[in-house]
Every structure is written in structure tokens, then in C-alpha cells.
Amino acid sequence: MNTRLSKSIKYIYYFIMLVIYPLVMHDMYFDISNTKLVVFYVASFILVLGSGVVLMTSDGALKDYYLEFALGGLFIASLVVCFLINGRGKELLIGELEYNTGLIFLLTLAISCICMVSLGDDSKKARRHNIFTVMMLVTGCAVGVVSIIQFVGYDIGGMLGAIQYENQIIFLGTFGNISFTGFYFVMIFPFAVYGLTAGGNRFIQGLGFVSAFVAATGVLISNNDGTVLAFAVIMLVLGIIMLKSKPLAYYVCLLLTGLAFSFVGLLTIIPSARFLDIHQRLLVRPGFLAITYVLSIVGIVLARKAAKNLFSEIIWWICAGALGLVCIMPILIIVYTNMHDHNPNTFWSNLLYFDVHWGTDRGYLWEAAWKIFKSGNPIQMLFGQGPEGFGNAYIKDYYEISLAMGLYPNYDAHNIFLQFLCEYGILGLGTGLAFLIIRIKRGLTSDDFFCRVRAVALVGAMVASMFLVVQNITLGFLCLLI
């Protein structure tokens, strides 16, 4: 009874969050956020209610997840304490300044994640994995078509939810923000890779093939350096996972990425298409695209002859080394910045020299977030300053300065971890990160390829979230990835 009920609950939750949630939209930025918020709460209510019934009749088979339950409980407790010590009532509960990502939303998300874990592991359940993958990829292709049509400057009758500003469509996809569209496709891509490896199921393989191309295209047209970096990270992690077991599928994905890059380049020729500064910066380095094509084509030819070969072994080590460099990037940035008095304004210096303009002016926001965190008293440093804590402090002490410096006006840290550190303190950020790291570890060490792919998607989502506005639209997907 428990197995059948938990499976039914997951299918309902999957359909709502994988199909309805990404597609539902409105024609205004905040309305898109609020419309999806309603869908999120409906799905969460069903998940929590259903999992509660399952737990009441459980036979105690969930002892392997006690650590996740303990960390989730500590995170929830830290949110409650955060509310009690800051006491701004509705401001904390709703979080209107942060697109309604207040305590009510975070408590709902945390409880939903715990409930999803309580419903058991999905490993070795190929049919459930295939249903999940089909729902996600079909919806992803639909969102991709909408995004591409908007990208080239068309939205007949406003049917696709774009916003007109000075005769130009400024938002992409069904998320009201092009950066969120990129985040979504970063999350989609690993599951497209899983679809490609669905042996014996030609429909899912074909869907994975198309979805990998669409997702790579979506990441590029998002025009966000954070989502492009996240996409690069998941390509490296997938390479480490797949080059010794599924090299052919990996090289096909690499080829599709190159084709997507070329496709986006062709789209930019259309006069009404959006300008892509990221694509233009990469385009002036044709060697990047040439290497992608050569590696993928040579890899496909060799992998068809033998799954294990020296070429794949070399590429595996390159992926591992590149991922290692990405992981030590903060150290490299600190060392490089301390070695230079100013930015020499070269490609590498723009990447490694940290100042207020680093990362499209994110440097100023991140410095402000760190200062706001340190300005709190010891209790606030431990439990946080509450939802909108960063925004209120930033507007008070840093906003006017940023305008005088010519920076883009913001009241969001554009880094979920720094913003959580300010607003939910060391305890809130620490327990939340520990929970996610444990889920990633379980996924990457699983024998089931779907679980490993899902963990890669979570890694990509976390990397992208380091550069995006903190909003319920992206956080709502978290429960699907744990």
C-alpha cells in the first residue's frame, strides 16, 4: 500500500511541477512569479499530505535518511528562530521585496523536500525514471520553442507572455526573466543526457536528442554568464561520469552543444533578434567551436569502435583537471587580485581580478552582502536578519552609492548563498548546504544512472544560483532534484 501510494503521490507532484509549473505564465514579471507560486503551494500541499499518510503507515524502512531528516529539522528550527528574533511580522512571512520568497515559502519548500526524501529512493525504478524524464523533456522543448520565438523578436498578440518595452520584447520563455530561462535549461540538460542513454526506447532517445539541443540553445540565449558557467560545470561533471561507461552519449551531447552554438549564431543574424554579448565574446574565439566539433566527432567515431579507448581516457583527465580549476577558482581570484593594483582589462584579468565590476557588477553586490552579514550582532550572524534583511540594508546603506558609481540598480545579492548567509545566518545556510551536499553525494555514488544525473542537475542548479536573483521561480524546482 505504501509503495503504491508513494508512487501515486510522486506522479501527481511530478506532473504539476514538471509540466504545469514551467508552462503557466502571465504577461507581467511579478504575475509570472505569483502564478507559479500558487502552483507550487498546491503541489506542496498534495506532497506533504500524501507523504504524511505514508509515514503514518511506514514500517521504519527510512532509517537510512535520518541524517537528512535531522538537518532538515535543524533548518526549519533555524527559520523559526530567525522569525522570532527579527519580528517584522508580514514582512518576514511573505517577503514581498524578494518576490514572495519569505518564511512561509521557505518552510513549505523545506518540509516538501523532507517529505520527498521520506517517500523513498527512486533508484532502480526505470519506468518511474522514464515517466519523469518524458514529462520534463517534453515541457522543456515547449519552453524552448517559446524562448526561441521570443528571442528572434516575435510574440504574436502577446500569446507567449513576453513584455514589450520600447518596441522590443525584453523577457524570454515562460519564466519572466531570461536568466531564469537559462537556469531551467541548465537543469534540463542532464536529463536530456539520460534520455539519450535510454536503451531500447527509441522515443525517449529521440526526445533526449532533441532536448539536449534545445537545452544548450536555451542556455546560450539566456545571455547570463552564471548559467553559461553552470552549463560548463555540468558538462565537465557529466564527462567524468560518462566517459568511462557511456562515452558515445557524451560525445553526442558535446556535438549537439556545438550545433546549438552555431544555431544561435545564425539566429543573431535576424534583425529583430536580441543582442547576445556572451555569444559575441565567445564567437570571436572560433577555436572554441572548432575544438568542440573536432573532439565530439573524433570521440563519436572512436566510441563506436570501442567504448574504452585512449582518447576518452585523455578527455576524462581533461574534464577532471578543468573541474578542479573551477573548484579552486575562488583561491585563484584572491591570489590574482592581491597581486595587481588594478584590472589590466584582459580576458584573464576580467575573469580573475575581483572588484566592484566583477561578474557584470556582481562584485559590488557580493561585497555589500558580506558587509551586511558582518554588521549584524552575534545572534543575527548565527540565525540571520530575516527575509528582506539584505534588501532593506542594501537600500539603506549601499543603493545610492551604487547609482553614483554607475552600477545597475539592485536590491538582491545575485548569489543565493551570500543572501541566505545575511538573512538566515550561519546555521540556516550551513544546515541547508549540508542537506544538499548529502543528497548530491548519495546521487553521485549511486549505481543508478538516473540518480547520478539528477545529482548533476542539482550541482548545475547550485552553481547557477550563485549568480542569479533569489526568487521562488527557481527555488521551486529544488524538491525535484533531491
Tab-separated table of C-alpha atoms in Angstrom:
chain	number	residue	atom	x	y	z
A	1	MET	CA	0.000	0.000	0.000
A	2	ASN	CA	2.844	2.370	0.952
A	3	THR	CA	4.712	1.741	-2.292
A	4	ARG	CA	1.647	2.266	-4.455
A	5	LEU	CA	0.587	5.408	-2.577
A	6	SER	CA	4.067	6.957	-2.587
A	7	LYS	CA	4.355	6.277	-6.317
A	8	SER	CA	0.986	7.941	-6.987
A	9	ILE	CA	1.920	10.986	-4.901
A	10	LYS	CA	5.191	11.372	-6.775
A	11	TYR	CA	3.484	11.100	-10.162
A	12	ILE	CA	0.994	13.821	-9.229
A	13	TYR	CA	3.750	16.063	-7.871
A	14	TYR	CA	5.913	15.424	-10.927
A	15	PHE	CA	3.111	16.344	-13.322
A	16	ILE	CA	2.319	19.587	-11.507
A	17	MET	CA	5.929	20.718	-11.086
A	18	LEU	CA	7.391	19.343	-14.320
A	19	VAL	CA	4.565	20.280	-16.687
A	20	ILE	CA	2.180	22.850	-15.211
A	21	TYR	CA	4.708	24.860	-13.175
A	22	PRO	CA	7.109	25.690	-16.055
A	23	LEU	CA	4.346	26.401	-18.577
A	24	VAL	CA	1.915	28.501	-16.532
A	25	MET	CA	2.614	32.183	-17.055
A	26	HIS	CA	1.208	35.682	-17.286
A	27	ASP	CA	2.221	38.770	-19.198
A	28	MET	CA	3.948	40.615	-16.357
A	29	TYR	CA	7.121	39.935	-14.396
A	30	PHE	CA	5.586	39.714	-10.916
A	31	ASP	CA	2.429	37.997	-12.158
A	32	ILE	CA	4.535	35.183	-13.612
A	33	SER	CA	6.196	34.742	-10.241
A	34	ASN	CA	2.920	34.827	-8.311
A	35	THR	CA	1.125	32.488	-10.727
A	36	LYS	CA	3.850	29.883	-10.369
A	37	LEU	CA	3.791	30.424	-6.615
A	38	VAL	CA	0.160	29.279	-6.460
A	39	VAL	CA	1.030	26.140	-8.434
A	40	PHE	CA	3.972	25.480	-6.113
A	41	TYR	CA	1.790	25.683	-2.997
A	42	VAL	CA	-0.844	23.364	-4.483
A	43	ALA	CA	1.792	20.770	-5.404
A	44	SER	CA	3.475	21.080	-1.998
A	45	PHE	CA	0.163	20.613	-0.169
A	46	ILE	CA	-0.508	17.392	-2.069
A	47	LEU	CA	3.028	16.137	-1.435
A	48	VAL	CA	3.002	16.918	2.297
A	49	LEU	CA	-0.473	15.496	2.852
A	50	GLY	CA	0.257	12.322	0.897
A	51	SER	CA	3.644	11.693	2.464
A	52	GLY	CA	2.104	12.203	5.899
A	53	VAL	CA	-0.273	9.329	5.225
A	54	VAL	CA	2.627	7.183	4.021
A	55	LEU	CA	4.708	7.960	7.122
A	56	MET	CA	1.860	7.066	9.470
A	57	THR	CA	1.780	3.579	7.970
A	58	SER	CA	5.546	3.275	7.467
A	59	ASP	CA	7.349	0.160	8.657
A	60	GLY	CA	10.503	2.064	9.620
A	61	ALA	CA	12.346	1.489	6.341
A	62	LEU	CA	13.540	5.101	6.246
A	63	LYS	CA	16.347	4.805	8.795
A	64	ASP	CA	18.933	5.460	6.075
A	65	TYR	CA	17.688	9.045	5.790
A	66	TYR	CA	17.808	10.081	9.448
A	67	LEU	CA	20.700	12.461	8.764
A	68	GLU	CA	18.669	14.306	6.106
A	69	PHE	CA	15.693	14.453	8.468
A	70	ALA	CA	17.886	15.845	11.262
A	71	LEU	CA	19.416	18.526	9.031
A	72	GLY	CA	16.020	19.418	7.588
A	73	GLY	CA	14.630	19.739	11.097
A	74	LEU	CA	17.509	21.987	12.161
A	75	PHE	CA	16.989	24.163	9.086
A	76	ILE	CA	13.281	24.548	9.867
A	77	ALA	CA	14.066	25.326	13.514
A	78	SER	CA	16.573	27.995	12.435
A	79	LEU	CA	13.888	29.617	10.243
A	80	VAL	CA	11.504	29.757	13.197
A	81	VAL	CA	14.166	31.308	15.447
A	82	CYS	CA	15.002	33.776	12.664
A	83	PHE	CA	11.370	34.881	12.628
A	84	LEU	CA	11.221	35.214	16.424
A	85	ILE	CA	14.377	37.314	16.809
A	86	ASN	CA	13.644	39.681	13.911
A	87	GLY	CA	9.909	40.092	14.433
A	88	ARG	CA	8.824	42.072	11.404
A	89	GLY	CA	5.616	40.075	11.011
A	90	LYS	CA	4.185	40.085	7.491
A	91	GLU	CA	7.443	41.382	6.012
A	92	LEU	CA	9.251	38.227	7.152
A	93	LEU	CA	6.427	35.815	6.412
A	94	ILE	CA	5.695	36.986	2.865
A	95	GLY	CA	8.939	38.597	1.684
A	96	GLU	CA	7.353	40.875	-0.912
A	97	LEU	CA	10.658	42.613	-1.605
A	98	GLU	CA	12.052	39.198	-2.564
A	99	TYR	CA	9.224	38.140	-4.876
A	100	ASN	CA	7.271	36.472	-2.039
A	101	THR	CA	10.196	34.255	-1.071
A	102	GLY	CA	9.607	34.711	2.645
A	103	LEU	CA	9.500	32.325	5.579
A	104	ILE	CA	6.201	30.752	4.514
A	105	PHE	CA	7.682	29.828	1.145
A	106	LEU	CA	10.954	28.517	2.599
A	107	LEU	CA	9.201	26.498	5.305
A	108	THR	CA	6.953	24.971	2.658
A	109	LEU	CA	9.967	24.184	0.474
A	110	ALA	CA	11.933	22.651	3.352
A	111	ILE	CA	9.022	20.487	4.508
A	112	SER	CA	8.361	19.406	0.911
A	113	CYS	CA	11.997	18.359	0.470
A	114	ILE	CA	11.870	16.302	3.664
A	115	CYS	CA	8.621	14.706	2.505
A	116	MET	CA	10.134	13.854	-0.878
A	117	VAL	CA	13.043	12.124	0.858
A	118	SER	CA	10.609	10.282	3.136
A	119	LEU	CA	8.859	8.750	0.121
A	120	GLY	CA	11.946	6.656	-0.510
A	121	ASP	CA	14.722	6.204	-3.031
A	122	ASP	CA	13.924	6.062	-6.742
A	123	SER	CA	16.974	4.037	-7.712
A	124	LYS	CA	16.450	1.030	-9.990
A	125	LYS	CA	12.946	2.179	-10.966
A	126	ALA	CA	13.364	2.596	-14.716
A	127	ARG	CA	9.676	3.105	-15.505
A	128	ARG	CA	9.366	5.936	-12.973
A	129	HIS	CA	12.570	7.482	-14.281
A	130	ASN	CA	11.296	7.355	-17.849
A	131	ILE	CA	7.991	8.998	-16.915
A	132	PHE	CA	9.845	11.739	-15.032
A	133	THR	CA	12.194	12.257	-17.977
A	134	VAL	CA	9.448	12.377	-20.612
A	135	MET	CA	7.414	14.938	-18.650
A	136	MET	CA	10.456	17.122	-18.064
A	137	LEU	CA	11.812	16.949	-21.610
A	138	VAL	CA	8.509	17.437	-23.436
A	139	THR	CA	7.840	20.519	-21.311
A	140	GLY	CA	11.423	21.673	-21.791
A	141	CYS	CA	11.047	21.503	-25.564
A	142	ALA	CA	7.835	23.545	-25.332
A	143	VAL	CA	9.544	26.186	-23.199
A	144	GLY	CA	12.469	26.134	-25.627
A	145	VAL	CA	10.244	26.806	-28.628
A	146	VAL	CA	8.600	29.722	-26.799
A	147	SER	CA	12.021	31.087	-25.814
A	148	ILE	CA	13.480	30.875	-29.312
A	149	ILE	CA	10.434	32.565	-30.865
A	150	GLN	CA	10.701	35.389	-28.342
A	151	PHE	CA	14.464	35.579	-28.835
A	152	VAL	CA	14.073	36.399	-32.518
A	153	GLY	CA	11.563	39.122	-31.618
A	154	TYR	CA	8.126	37.613	-32.161
A	155	ASP	CA	5.176	37.281	-29.803
A	156	ILE	CA	2.002	37.434	-31.877
A	157	GLY	CA	-0.752	39.051	-29.851
A	158	GLY	CA	1.252	38.656	-26.651
A	159	MET	CA	0.309	34.958	-26.546
A	160	LEU	CA	3.739	33.850	-25.382
A	161	GLY	CA	3.861	36.098	-22.335
A	162	ALA	CA	6.639	38.451	-23.425
A	163	ILE	CA	6.756	42.078	-22.334
A	164	GLN	CA	7.057	44.891	-24.854
A	165	TYR	CA	9.382	47.716	-23.849
A	166	GLU	CA	10.233	50.428	-26.368
A	167	ASN	CA	9.073	48.144	-29.192
A	168	GLN	CA	11.371	45.329	-28.067
A	169	ILE	CA	10.492	42.061	-26.351
A	170	ILE	CA	12.612	42.025	-23.199
A	171	PHE	CA	11.706	38.761	-21.439
A	172	LEU	CA	12.214	35.208	-22.604
A	173	GLY	CA	10.404	31.963	-22.073
A	174	THR	CA	7.712	31.242	-19.537
A	175	PHE	CA	9.692	32.481	-16.525
A	176	GLY	CA	9.567	36.252	-16.984
A	177	ASN	CA	13.343	36.550	-16.884
A	178	ILE	CA	15.932	35.369	-19.376
A	179	SER	CA	18.336	34.347	-16.606
A	180	PHE	CA	15.714	32.047	-15.086
A	181	THR	CA	15.198	30.550	-18.531
A	182	GLY	CA	18.906	29.732	-18.635
A	183	PHE	CA	18.699	28.222	-15.139
A	184	TYR	CA	15.818	25.996	-16.275
A	185	PHE	CA	17.750	24.683	-19.272
A	186	VAL	CA	20.850	24.021	-17.170
A	187	MET	CA	18.602	21.831	-15.027
A	188	ILE	CA	17.032	20.170	-18.095
A	189	PHE	CA	20.252	19.227	-19.889
A	190	PRO	CA	21.411	16.324	-17.651
A	191	PHE	CA	18.004	14.667	-18.019
A	192	ALA	CA	18.273	15.061	-21.794
A	193	VAL	CA	21.540	13.146	-21.484
A	194	TYR	CA	19.703	10.455	-19.516
A	195	GLY	CA	17.105	10.276	-22.290
A	196	LEU	CA	19.863	9.684	-24.835
A	197	THR	CA	21.039	6.656	-22.849
A	198	ALA	CA	17.563	5.072	-22.562
A	199	GLY	CA	18.476	1.862	-24.329
A	200	GLY	CA	15.654	0.124	-26.156
A	201	ASN	CA	13.298	3.099	-26.017
A	202	ARG	CA	13.654	4.966	-29.291
A	203	PHE	CA	11.063	7.604	-28.350
A	204	ILE	CA	12.910	8.667	-25.194
A	205	GLN	CA	16.240	8.544	-27.015
A	206	GLY	CA	14.889	10.804	-29.760
A	207	LEU	CA	13.363	13.103	-27.168
A	208	GLY	CA	16.704	13.256	-25.357
A	209	PHE	CA	18.484	14.100	-28.612
A	210	VAL	CA	16.142	16.995	-29.397
A	211	SER	CA	16.042	18.191	-25.783
A	212	ALA	CA	19.834	18.298	-25.470
A	213	PHE	CA	19.986	20.613	-28.487
A	214	VAL	CA	17.102	22.768	-27.222
A	215	ALA	CA	18.554	22.987	-23.701
A	216	ALA	CA	22.002	24.007	-24.950
A	217	THR	CA	20.344	26.630	-27.164
A	218	GLY	CA	18.303	27.890	-24.206
A	219	VAL	CA	21.399	28.286	-22.044
A	220	LEU	CA	23.145	30.354	-24.723
A	221	ILE	CA	20.227	32.666	-25.477
A	222	SER	CA	19.776	33.319	-21.756
A	223	ASN	CA	22.806	35.604	-22.124
A	224	ASN	CA	23.822	35.053	-18.500
A	225	ASP	CA	27.424	34.333	-17.567
A	226	GLY	CA	26.329	32.407	-14.477
A	227	THR	CA	24.159	29.951	-16.398
A	228	VAL	CA	26.872	29.508	-19.040
A	229	LEU	CA	29.369	28.699	-16.260
A	230	ALA	CA	26.889	26.276	-14.674
A	231	PHE	CA	26.415	24.601	-18.056
A	232	ALA	CA	30.188	24.232	-18.427
A	233	VAL	CA	30.385	22.677	-14.949
A	234	ILE	CA	27.697	20.078	-15.662
A	235	MET	CA	29.400	19.208	-18.961
A	236	LEU	CA	32.616	18.560	-17.024
A	237	VAL	CA	30.864	16.505	-14.337
A	238	LEU	CA	28.952	14.521	-16.967
A	239	GLY	CA	32.257	13.873	-18.726
A	240	ILE	CA	33.752	12.437	-15.543
A	241	ILE	CA	30.674	10.257	-15.011
A	242	MET	CA	30.106	9.103	-18.591
A	243	LEU	CA	33.435	8.884	-20.432
A	244	LYS	CA	34.296	5.542	-18.835
A	245	SER	CA	30.835	3.994	-19.190
A	246	LYS	CA	28.724	5.878	-21.761
A	247	PRO	CA	31.240	7.780	-23.927
A	248	LEU	CA	29.162	7.745	-27.123
A	249	ALA	CA	26.237	9.547	-25.466
A	250	TYR	CA	28.598	12.141	-24.019
A	251	TYR	CA	30.216	12.911	-27.364
A	252	VAL	CA	26.782	13.196	-28.982
A	253	CYS	CA	25.841	15.766	-26.325
A	254	LEU	CA	29.080	17.635	-26.982
A	255	LEU	CA	28.304	17.694	-30.709
A	256	LEU	CA	24.766	18.923	-30.041
A	257	THR	CA	26.206	21.716	-27.894
A	258	GLY	CA	28.397	22.820	-30.790
A	259	LEU	CA	25.431	22.693	-33.163
A	260	ALA	CA	23.368	24.737	-30.709
A	261	PHE	CA	26.138	27.342	-30.581
A	262	SER	CA	26.145	27.572	-34.378
A	263	PHE	CA	22.340	27.713	-34.435
A	264	VAL	CA	22.279	30.628	-32.003
A	265	GLY	CA	24.857	32.379	-34.164
A	266	LEU	CA	22.531	32.038	-37.152
A	267	LEU	CA	19.603	33.346	-35.096
A	268	THR	CA	21.525	36.509	-34.246
A	269	ILE	CA	21.581	37.359	-37.959
A	270	ILE	CA	17.827	38.019	-37.792
A	271	PRO	CA	17.466	41.825	-37.410
A	272	SER	CA	14.834	41.611	-34.660
A	273	ALA	CA	16.809	39.103	-32.556
A	274	ARG	CA	18.180	40.100	-29.154
A	275	PHE	CA	21.823	41.081	-28.879
A	276	LEU	CA	23.925	38.467	-27.099
A	277	ASP	CA	27.112	39.844	-25.648
A	278	ILE	CA	28.102	36.437	-24.234
A	279	HIS	CA	27.729	34.749	-27.600
A	280	GLN	CA	29.632	37.583	-29.279
A	281	ARG	CA	32.507	37.253	-26.803
A	282	LEU	CA	32.759	33.531	-27.473
A	283	LEU	CA	32.264	33.962	-31.210
A	284	VAL	CA	35.462	35.982	-31.566
A	285	ARG	CA	37.277	32.818	-30.481
A	286	PRO	CA	36.405	30.392	-33.295
A	287	GLY	CA	38.906	27.921	-31.891
A	288	PHE	CA	36.435	27.176	-29.085
A	289	LEU	CA	33.788	25.981	-31.531
A	290	ALA	CA	36.310	24.160	-33.729
A	291	ILE	CA	37.666	22.221	-30.742
A	292	THR	CA	34.124	21.274	-29.711
A	293	TYR	CA	33.352	19.851	-33.140
A	294	VAL	CA	36.669	18.022	-33.506
A	295	LEU	CA	36.519	16.441	-30.040
A	296	SER	CA	32.914	15.329	-30.458
A	297	ILE	CA	33.315	13.888	-33.963
A	298	VAL	CA	36.572	12.069	-33.190
A	299	GLY	CA	35.065	10.818	-29.933
A	300	ILE	CA	31.938	9.502	-31.673
A	301	VAL	CA	33.993	7.645	-34.299
A	302	LEU	CA	36.270	6.030	-31.706
A	303	ALA	CA	33.471	5.255	-29.229
A	304	ARG	CA	31.517	3.413	-31.923
A	305	LYS	CA	34.520	1.136	-32.422
A	306	ALA	CA	35.301	0.614	-28.743
A	307	ALA	CA	33.677	2.055	-25.622
A	308	LYS	CA	37.043	2.240	-23.840
A	309	ASN	CA	39.888	3.924	-25.688
A	310	LEU	CA	42.870	6.161	-25.032
A	311	PHE	CA	41.142	9.231	-26.474
A	312	SER	CA	38.285	9.023	-23.966
A	313	GLU	CA	40.791	8.441	-21.176
A	314	ILE	CA	42.607	11.665	-22.112
A	315	ILE	CA	39.355	13.640	-22.331
A	316	TRP	CA	38.351	12.250	-18.917
A	317	TRP	CA	41.534	13.644	-17.376
A	318	ILE	CA	40.981	16.979	-19.117
A	319	CYS	CA	37.454	17.171	-17.655
A	320	ALA	CA	38.747	16.268	-14.200
A	321	GLY	CA	41.522	18.864	-14.398
A	322	ALA	CA	39.196	21.579	-15.688
A	323	LEU	CA	36.686	20.851	-12.934
A	324	GLY	CA	39.484	21.071	-10.402
A	325	LEU	CA	40.427	24.514	-11.742
A	326	VAL	CA	36.816	25.649	-11.443
A	327	CYS	CA	36.724	24.442	-7.835
A	328	ILE	CA	39.850	26.417	-6.892
A	329	MET	CA	38.721	29.493	-8.841
A	330	PRO	CA	37.994	31.492	-5.640
A	331	ILE	CA	41.587	30.924	-4.500
A	332	LEU	CA	42.949	31.946	-7.908
A	333	ILE	CA	40.818	35.106	-7.841
A	334	ILE	CA	42.068	36.064	-4.368
A	335	VAL	CA	45.719	35.497	-5.319
A	336	TYR	CA	45.435	37.323	-8.654
A	337	THR	CA	43.589	40.278	-7.128
A	338	ASN	CA	46.193	40.678	-4.378
A	339	MET	CA	48.969	40.623	-6.986
A	340	HIS	CA	47.518	43.518	-9.018
A	341	ASP	CA	46.619	47.083	-8.064
A	342	HIS	CA	44.118	47.449	-10.897
A	343	ASN	CA	42.385	45.435	-13.597
A	344	PRO	CA	44.670	45.191	-16.674
A	345	ASN	CA	41.465	44.707	-18.709
A	346	THR	CA	42.432	41.498	-20.482
A	347	PHE	CA	40.360	38.346	-20.888
A	348	TRP	CA	42.002	36.610	-17.931
A	349	SER	CA	42.095	39.713	-15.757
A	350	ASN	CA	38.371	40.286	-16.253
A	351	LEU	CA	37.881	36.732	-15.045
A	352	LEU	CA	40.349	36.723	-12.151
A	353	TYR	CA	40.537	40.328	-10.897
A	354	PHE	CA	37.791	40.907	-8.339
A	355	ASP	CA	36.438	44.431	-7.980
A	356	VAL	CA	33.021	46.093	-7.882
A	357	HIS	CA	32.539	45.444	-11.608
A	358	TRP	CA	33.465	41.749	-11.497
A	359	GLY	CA	30.797	39.446	-12.901
A	360	THR	CA	28.730	42.230	-14.504
A	361	ASP	CA	28.773	44.391	-11.357
A	362	ARG	CA	28.122	41.435	-9.041
A	363	GLY	CA	31.347	42.219	-7.224
A	364	TYR	CA	29.748	45.237	-5.551
A	365	LEU	CA	26.662	43.243	-4.548
A	366	TRP	CA	28.735	40.421	-3.090
A	367	GLU	CA	30.955	42.817	-1.136
A	368	ALA	CA	27.836	44.535	0.184
A	369	ALA	CA	26.317	41.185	1.194
A	370	TRP	CA	29.434	40.237	3.146
A	371	LYS	CA	29.499	43.622	4.908
A	372	ILE	CA	25.789	43.376	5.741
A	373	PHE	CA	26.349	39.926	7.243
A	374	LYS	CA	29.243	41.179	9.383
A	375	SER	CA	27.226	44.211	10.509
A	376	GLY	CA	24.740	42.018	12.366
A	377	ASN	CA	25.028	41.173	16.049
A	378	PRO	CA	26.235	37.661	17.022
A	379	ILE	CA	22.687	36.291	17.220
A	380	GLN	CA	21.856	37.684	13.773
A	381	MET	CA	25.082	36.276	12.374
A	382	LEU	CA	24.020	32.869	13.661
A	383	PHE	CA	20.302	32.977	12.764
A	384	GLY	CA	20.180	35.768	10.175
A	385	GLN	CA	18.435	39.098	9.707
A	386	GLY	CA	15.314	37.576	8.173
A	387	PRO	CA	13.745	37.763	4.706
A	388	GLU	CA	14.293	41.172	3.107
A	389	GLY	CA	17.159	41.732	5.550
A	390	PHE	CA	19.651	42.087	2.731
A	391	GLY	CA	17.339	44.247	0.598
A	392	ASN	CA	16.493	46.655	3.414
A	393	ALA	CA	20.130	47.053	4.476
A	394	TYR	CA	21.323	47.413	0.890
A	395	ILE	CA	18.767	50.101	0.038
A	396	LYS	CA	19.651	51.960	3.230
A	397	ASP	CA	23.449	51.879	3.013
A	398	TYR	CA	24.564	50.891	-0.491
A	399	TYR	CA	21.914	51.653	-3.105
A	400	GLU	CA	22.666	55.365	-3.619
A	401	ILE	CA	26.397	54.658	-3.712
A	402	SER	CA	25.882	52.055	-6.425
A	403	LEU	CA	23.932	54.556	-8.534
A	404	ALA	CA	26.696	57.136	-8.152
A	405	MET	CA	29.212	54.517	-9.315
A	406	GLY	CA	27.139	53.820	-12.418
A	407	LEU	CA	26.217	50.284	-11.358
A	408	TYR	CA	22.960	48.627	-12.332
A	409	PRO	CA	20.384	49.247	-9.560
A	410	ASN	CA	19.660	46.129	-7.491
A	411	TYR	CA	18.484	45.111	-4.052
A	412	ASP	CA	19.316	41.422	-4.393
A	413	ALA	CA	22.717	39.838	-3.788
A	414	HIS	CA	22.563	37.799	-7.016
A	415	ASN	CA	24.063	34.955	-5.019
A	416	ILE	CA	21.713	32.677	-3.119
A	417	PHE	CA	24.397	31.569	-0.662
A	418	LEU	CA	25.512	35.073	0.316
A	419	GLN	CA	21.922	36.259	0.570
A	420	PHE	CA	20.999	33.274	2.741
A	421	LEU	CA	24.034	33.987	4.914
A	422	CYS	CA	22.733	37.519	5.501
A	423	GLU	CA	19.108	36.578	6.008
A	424	TYR	CA	19.239	33.122	7.629
A	425	GLY	CA	22.671	33.181	9.196
A	426	ILE	CA	25.392	30.611	9.562
A	427	LEU	CA	23.001	27.995	10.933
A	428	GLY	CA	20.405	28.367	8.187
A	429	LEU	CA	22.937	28.370	5.359
A	430	GLY	CA	25.053	25.634	6.938
A	431	THR	CA	22.230	23.154	7.539
A	432	GLY	CA	20.697	23.839	4.138
A	433	LEU	CA	24.016	23.327	2.347
A	434	ALA	CA	24.770	20.188	4.351
A	435	PHE	CA	21.382	18.728	3.360
A	436	LEU	CA	22.035	19.413	-0.335
A	437	ILE	CA	25.603	18.089	-0.222
A	438	ILE	CA	24.418	14.827	1.321
A	439	ARG	CA	21.788	14.434	-1.402
A	440	ILE	CA	24.416	15.143	-4.074
A	441	LYS	CA	26.782	12.595	-2.522
A	442	ARG	CA	24.053	9.945	-2.418
A	443	GLY	CA	23.210	10.636	-6.050
A	444	LEU	CA	26.746	10.681	-7.452
A	445	THR	CA	27.720	7.482	-5.612
A	446	SER	CA	24.562	5.631	-6.648
A	447	ASP	CA	24.738	2.713	-9.067
A	448	ASP	CA	21.643	4.069	-10.807
A	449	PHE	CA	22.499	6.424	-13.686
A	450	PHE	CA	19.289	8.445	-13.264
A	451	CYS	CA	20.185	9.255	-9.648
A	452	ARG	CA	23.641	10.369	-10.749
A	453	VAL	CA	22.183	12.565	-13.481
A	454	ARG	CA	19.746	14.125	-11.021
A	455	ALA	CA	22.656	14.938	-8.704
A	456	VAL	CA	24.470	16.599	-11.624
A	457	ALA	CA	21.363	18.697	-12.307
A	458	LEU	CA	21.366	19.785	-8.653
A	459	VAL	CA	25.046	20.744	-8.914
A	460	GLY	CA	24.278	22.818	-12.012
A	461	ALA	CA	21.343	24.500	-10.290
A	462	MET	CA	23.512	25.397	-7.288
A	463	VAL	CA	26.267	26.866	-9.474
A	464	ALA	CA	23.768	28.916	-11.493
A	465	SER	CA	22.135	30.142	-8.268
A	466	MET	CA	25.427	31.757	-7.276
A	467	PHE	CA	24.798	34.367	-9.983
A	468	LEU	CA	21.004	34.766	-10.097
A	469	VAL	CA	18.337	36.754	-8.295
A	470	VAL	CA	16.941	34.812	-5.324
A	471	GLN	CA	13.346	34.088	-6.322
A	472	ASN	CA	10.669	31.450	-5.803
A	473	ILE	CA	10.605	30.547	-9.526
A	474	THR	CA	13.998	28.814	-9.412
A	475	LEU	CA	13.839	27.604	-5.798
A	476	GLY	CA	10.550	25.849	-6.552
A	477	PHE	CA	12.393	23.223	-8.615
A	478	LEU	CA	14.619	22.147	-5.717
A	479	CYS	CA	12.352	19.361	-4.489
A	480	LEU	CA	12.568	17.648	-7.895
A	481	LEU	CA	16.358	17.410	-7.755
A	482	ILE	CA	16.979	15.881	-4.330
